[in-house]
Amino acid sequence: MAGSAGVGVQRVAAPGRGARARASLATFFPTVRAGFAGVRRRWRQSLRLRVVATTMLLGLVVVTVLGSVLHAQIAGGLERSRMQSSQYEALALTAQAQKQWDASTSTSVAELNRAANDIMTKFLSAPGPDPSRYVVMDRSPANDTDVTLVQLASSRAVDIDVVTEELREAVAATPGRQQTQVTEVRIGTREVPSVIVGSVVQAGDAGPYDLYFIFPMEQEVATMDLIGNAFLVAGVILTLLVGAVAWVVTRQVVTPVRRAGEVAQRLSAGRLNERMPARGEDDLALLATSFNNMADSLQSQIRQLEGLSAVQQRFVSDVSHELRTPLTTIRMAVDVIHDSRQAFEPSVSRSAELLAGELDRFEDLLADLLEISRFDAGAAALDLEPVDLCGTVAKVVEAARPLADRRGSVVRVHAAGGPAEAEVDERRVERILRNLVVNAVEHGEGRPVDVHVASGSDAVAVVVEDHGVGLRPGEAANVFTRFWRADPARARTTGGTGLGLSISLEDARLHNGWLQAWGEPGEGSRFRLTLPRHAGASLHASPLPLSPADES
């Protein structure tokens, strides 16, 4: 009997609500962040948007404050008017009630109750400015009789509880005067602002009783609601109109300014014939005219400078090439004299050595001038190949070792580990590093020179650091200027043309790279070369910090 093979079945649970909610949130928040980023970018870029939004916001604030003040004044006026009319009406009704009590001959409790009910009924049905009033009678605290009237509250849904203790105490303290209070009164299921007027009447043999008239301000509340809605609609319309006016005014101002910015961008791109249209005689027309005059002046000066630069470049190129032939002849003669210097007198032999050294410096200067002329003419080109900068650094350090030994400096290489490969022109990169290392040894005052090599995902970097005299404030921006020297009085002992760092900067730019300098007096200086790993790529960051403070 053949054995049966068991088959395992795995059930995959469908995503539940929690997973769907998390997925929704995962897509919702990035969308919201992208929306806010777009709004912020639009806010930063659009002057018109900022002006219109600010004007509408300020207009809304002004409308809100003005509407609130007017609303409060109207509400106060309606409240005062309502209190005056209520006081007059309550005074007349109280006098009428007192007159009826004075004319009443009731002596028993039943008769007094009937008289009180008659008076209350007349109050509720009596014509007047406000037939919606409520009436409440209650035994006065000063009443010392044994007669207690019952069923004194009005037939409406209001009783003595609506009268505050404060008002009752005021009425009891001054029985001969009316007391008025504005408070919220619950009528049915609503809280309605009401005017309560209280006074004291003599209810015959029943003694003094407090009489309260309650006048709801429902009509006033409705009026204020209508006014509030009207203010709201008017405020919104006015804010929109202010925004529209601001948009129109801003458009008239921003459009010429934006046109000036576009013309300026085209001018900066080299289109020197661009001009702004100038119409009218207002301030914007004056701006356009002044801008065009400035553009004319700049165009004239730029063309003049271009002509002078072309003449200068042509002169340097011609002189450099013309010096090649006599320099070759001089080199041949100097070599013959230098080789025969042993047969000369000591002073002549020393002169032959100095002549050979100065001729070497002259040839270096001529070579640098030719290289600079190629950069100026745009004829410099790269011979790209994959190169490990660790090997290039090792060759440069080995070549600079004799100079370092004479200076008493030790050149130390710090590699982060692994190759630092990039697509570069090794000859040019080696020239950059050689200039940096030689300068570090010359200015290091016999202290160690550190060379750091590191690579990142998109870039490779080399930092050459010395611990010598350093750079004074502002000199880091000048070290790459042609023929610039930090100390003009310092004598050159190893040659140099003053063009090495300028050529190095041009070589770095030719690779789309960075060559940057940092230094502090007495702390040394650092030069950082950053190159993209792939030819033609752009740099966004460097694998190595420029200053020591950035290392922490």
XYZ file of C-alpha atoms in Angstrom, residues 69-389:
321
model
C -17.925 97.707 18.124
C -21.053 98.602 16.125
C -22.794 95.396 17.216
C -22.023 96.138 20.873
C -23.234 99.749 20.556
C -26.478 98.718 18.848
C -27.046 95.981 21.409
C -26.416 98.436 24.254
C -28.804 100.957 22.739
C -31.561 98.369 22.316
C -31.013 97.161 25.885
C -31.221 100.685 27.336
C -34.338 101.441 25.293
C -35.925 98.200 26.436
C -35.101 98.920 30.077
C -36.641 102.419 29.908
C -39.852 101.229 28.274
C -40.084 98.322 30.726
C -39.579 100.626 33.709
C -42.277 103.040 32.505
C -44.728 100.209 31.831
C -43.965 98.488 35.146
C -44.400 101.782 37.001
C -47.817 102.342 35.440
C -48.971 98.790 36.138
C -47.692 98.910 39.722
C -49.567 102.127 40.329
C -52.701 100.538 38.859
C -52.295 97.479 41.114
C -51.818 99.619 44.199
C -54.918 101.640 43.312
C -56.977 98.438 43.028
C -55.667 97.157 46.355
C -56.484 100.472 47.969
C -60.027 100.314 46.609
C -60.518 96.677 47.693
C -62.659 95.918 50.801
C -61.574 92.273 51.049
C -60.726 91.104 54.546
C -60.851 87.308 54.536
C -58.135 85.150 53.029
C -60.471 83.868 50.324
C -61.510 87.382 49.352
C -57.898 88.580 49.323
C -56.926 85.675 47.082
C -59.745 86.471 44.666
C -58.676 90.100 44.578
C -55.052 89.079 43.946
C -56.088 86.748 41.122
C -58.225 89.479 39.559
C -55.300 91.880 39.629
C -52.927 89.282 38.123
C -55.432 88.464 35.379
C -55.774 92.139 34.505
C -51.984 92.486 34.342
C -51.719 89.580 31.930
C -54.511 90.827 29.689
C -53.878 94.561 30.034
C -52.877 96.315 26.787
C -49.437 97.862 26.682
C -46.247 98.180 24.675
C -45.361 94.552 25.393
C -48.222 92.078 25.907
C -45.703 89.238 26.271
C -44.738 90.316 29.788
C -44.833 87.991 32.787
C -45.990 88.903 36.298
C -44.994 87.329 39.605
C -46.116 88.289 43.137
C -44.404 87.059 46.280
C -44.663 87.761 49.980
C -42.292 90.533 50.982
C -39.660 89.676 53.604
C -40.961 92.652 55.684
C -44.540 91.228 55.781
C -45.438 90.374 59.387
C -49.145 89.566 58.861
C -50.712 86.157 59.233
C -52.393 86.359 55.830
C -50.686 84.484 53.045
C -51.968 84.858 49.498
C -51.780 81.754 47.321
C -51.678 81.204 43.560
C -49.867 84.469 43.026
C -47.607 83.411 40.098
C -48.765 84.158 36.556
C -50.496 81.500 34.552
C -47.486 81.387 32.244
C -44.517 79.066 32.743
C -42.664 81.545 34.971
C -42.465 81.595 38.767
C -40.605 83.330 41.523
C -37.482 81.246 40.854
C -36.592 83.425 37.868
C -36.050 86.388 40.206
C -32.500 86.466 41.504
C -31.738 86.777 45.202
C -29.824 89.954 44.506
C -32.883 91.660 43.018
C -35.148 90.463 45.840
C -32.772 91.883 48.437
C -32.610 95.202 46.563
C -36.430 95.451 46.426
C -36.721 94.612 50.125
C -34.080 97.212 51.045
C -35.826 100.047 49.148
C -39.575 99.289 49.135
C -40.476 102.735 47.831
C -38.369 102.471 44.641
C -38.295 100.334 41.527
C -35.360 97.979 41.054
C -34.357 96.761 37.600
C -32.137 93.899 36.499
C -31.260 92.327 33.128
C -30.681 88.585 33.311
C -31.226 85.314 31.497
C -34.672 83.798 32.150
C -35.646 80.272 31.206
C -38.936 80.406 29.314
C -39.972 76.940 28.312
C -36.794 75.342 26.969
C -34.961 78.534 26.025
C -32.811 81.009 27.918
C -34.015 84.482 26.944
C -32.435 87.800 28.043
C -35.130 89.629 30.019
C -35.676 92.850 31.959
C -37.076 92.256 35.456
C -38.585 95.245 37.256
C -39.498 94.786 40.905
C -41.388 96.961 43.385
C -43.513 96.627 46.555
C -47.329 96.975 46.792
C -49.553 96.985 49.883
C -52.031 94.120 49.395
C -54.639 95.400 51.811
C -54.891 93.344 55.003
C -52.369 90.862 53.483
C -49.540 93.361 54.012
C -46.668 94.228 51.632
C -46.004 91.977 48.629
C -43.253 92.113 46.007
C -44.495 92.602 42.461
C -42.124 91.617 39.607
C -42.715 92.322 35.929
C -40.606 90.229 33.515
C -40.184 91.586 29.979
C -38.462 89.084 27.599
C -36.262 90.731 24.977
C -37.077 88.244 22.241
C -37.691 90.957 19.667
C -34.379 92.605 20.490
C -32.574 89.257 20.228
C -34.124 88.644 16.831
C -33.138 92.145 15.751
C -29.519 91.608 16.874
C -29.410 88.237 15.097
C -30.554 89.939 11.907
C -27.983 92.717 12.350
C -25.242 90.159 13.117
C -26.023 88.180 9.972
C -26.064 91.399 7.952
C -22.671 92.372 9.407
C -21.288 88.911 8.620
C -22.435 88.989 4.996
C -21.278 92.587 4.578
C -17.893 91.731 6.158
C -17.325 88.794 3.826
C -18.312 90.832 0.769
C -16.167 93.774 1.878
C -13.157 91.491 2.510
C -13.503 89.962 -0.944
C -13.811 93.410 -2.502
C -10.701 94.579 -0.633
C -8.859 91.467 -1.876
C -9.983 92.178 -5.444
C -8.838 95.798 -5.183
C -5.487 94.666 -3.737
C -5.095 92.135 -6.563
C -5.727 94.794 -9.215
C -3.402 97.337 -7.587
C -0.700 94.734 -6.955
C -0.960 93.522 -10.537
C -0.297 97.034 -11.801
C 2.843 97.227 -9.638
C 4.098 93.640 -9.728
C 3.795 93.095 -13.473
C 6.463 95.701 -14.389
C 8.686 94.477 -11.551
C 8.293 90.884 -12.723
C 9.052 91.984 -16.276
C 12.193 93.714 -14.973
C 13.209 90.470 -13.226
C 12.751 88.481 -16.411
C 14.790 90.996 -18.393
C 17.488 90.921 -15.708
C 17.619 87.106 -15.922
C 18.046 87.271 -19.678
C 20.752 89.890 -19.235
C 22.568 87.662 -16.746
C 22.317 84.819 -19.274
C 24.321 86.917 -21.744
C 21.529 88.436 -23.835
C 22.805 91.990 -23.459
C 20.340 93.495 -25.937
C 17.299 92.870 -23.718
C 15.454 95.998 -22.529
C 12.294 96.866 -20.608
C 9.377 98.607 -22.320
C 9.040 102.137 -20.906
C 5.649 103.817 -21.274
C 4.280 106.902 -19.588
C 5.887 109.225 -17.077
C 5.076 107.578 -13.732
C 7.434 105.932 -11.255
C 7.312 102.582 -13.038
C 8.210 104.244 -16.323
C 11.107 105.963 -14.532
C 12.156 102.536 -13.187
C 12.092 101.059 -16.696
C 14.069 103.974 -18.114
C 16.674 103.759 -15.346
C 16.897 99.990 -15.798
C 17.466 100.375 -19.543
C 20.122 103.034 -18.953
C 21.849 100.718 -16.507
C 21.656 97.865 -19.036
C 23.169 100.102 -21.723
C 26.011 101.066 -19.397
C 26.613 97.454 -18.387
C 26.561 96.307 -21.995
C 29.099 98.956 -22.934
C 31.391 98.117 -20.022
C 31.084 94.374 -20.540
C 31.964 94.693 -24.199
C 34.898 96.899 -23.295
C 36.063 94.407 -20.678
C 35.584 91.525 -23.104
C 37.743 93.376 -25.616
C 40.426 94.049 -23.024
C 40.234 90.458 -21.801
C 40.537 89.152 -25.329
C 43.539 91.394 -25.919
C 45.091 90.264 -22.637
C 44.472 86.589 -23.349
C 45.827 87.004 -26.852
C 48.870 88.796 -25.499
C 49.568 86.088 -22.884
C 49.074 83.326 -25.452
C 51.252 85.012 -28.069
C 53.999 85.896 -25.626
C 53.966 82.411 -24.136
C 54.285 80.791 -27.543
C 56.811 83.306 -28.807
C 59.008 82.716 -25.768
C 59.163 79.022 -26.502
C 61.762 79.320 -29.297
C 64.285 81.586 -27.528
C 63.746 79.684 -24.303
C 64.657 76.435 -26.021
C 67.891 78.007 -27.283
C 68.638 79.423 -23.833
C 67.933 76.026 -22.277
C 70.436 74.336 -24.578
C 73.115 76.924 -23.772
C 72.435 76.786 -20.033
C 72.609 72.993 -20.035
C 76.052 73.164 -21.701
C 77.266 75.765 -19.191
C 75.739 73.884 -16.243
C 77.358 70.595 -17.294
C 80.756 72.346 -17.521
C 80.479 74.255 -14.250
C 83.147 72.111 -12.576
C 85.797 73.645 -14.829
C 84.840 77.202 -13.878
C 85.884 79.299 -10.997
C 83.667 78.925 -7.887
C 81.823 82.206 -8.470
C 81.124 81.380 -12.125
C 80.095 77.817 -11.192
C 77.637 79.164 -8.628
C 76.283 81.585 -11.215
C 75.727 78.663 -13.602
C 73.726 76.830 -10.915
C 71.598 79.917 -10.169
C 71.038 80.437 -13.872
C 69.835 76.842 -14.297
C 67.488 77.158 -11.272
C 65.954 80.423 -12.415
C 65.525 79.022 -15.917
C 63.596 76.088 -14.419
C 61.310 78.554 -12.656
C 60.890 80.529 -15.869
C 59.889 77.370 -17.736
C 57.377 76.523 -15.005
C 55.908 80.006 -15.247
C 55.702 79.734 -19.014
C 53.987 76.340 -18.745
C 51.468 77.748 -16.252
C 50.780 80.757 -18.475
C 50.132 78.455 -21.413
C 47.768 76.372 -19.267
C 45.928 79.493 -18.088
C 45.621 80.697 -21.693
C 44.042 77.355 -22.632
C 41.499 77.745 -19.808
C 40.739 81.311 -20.875
C 40.266 80.224 -24.460
C 37.987 77.350 -23.434
C 40.316 74.843 -25.072
C 40.930 72.717 -21.963
C 39.539 69.177 -22.248
C 39.402 66.155 -19.952
C 40.874 62.724 -20.611
C 38.565 60.729 -18.359
C 39.207 57.266 -16.981
C 38.319 55.389 -13.770
C 40.953 56.267 -11.171
C 41.464 55.290 -7.540
C 42.408 58.529 -5.804
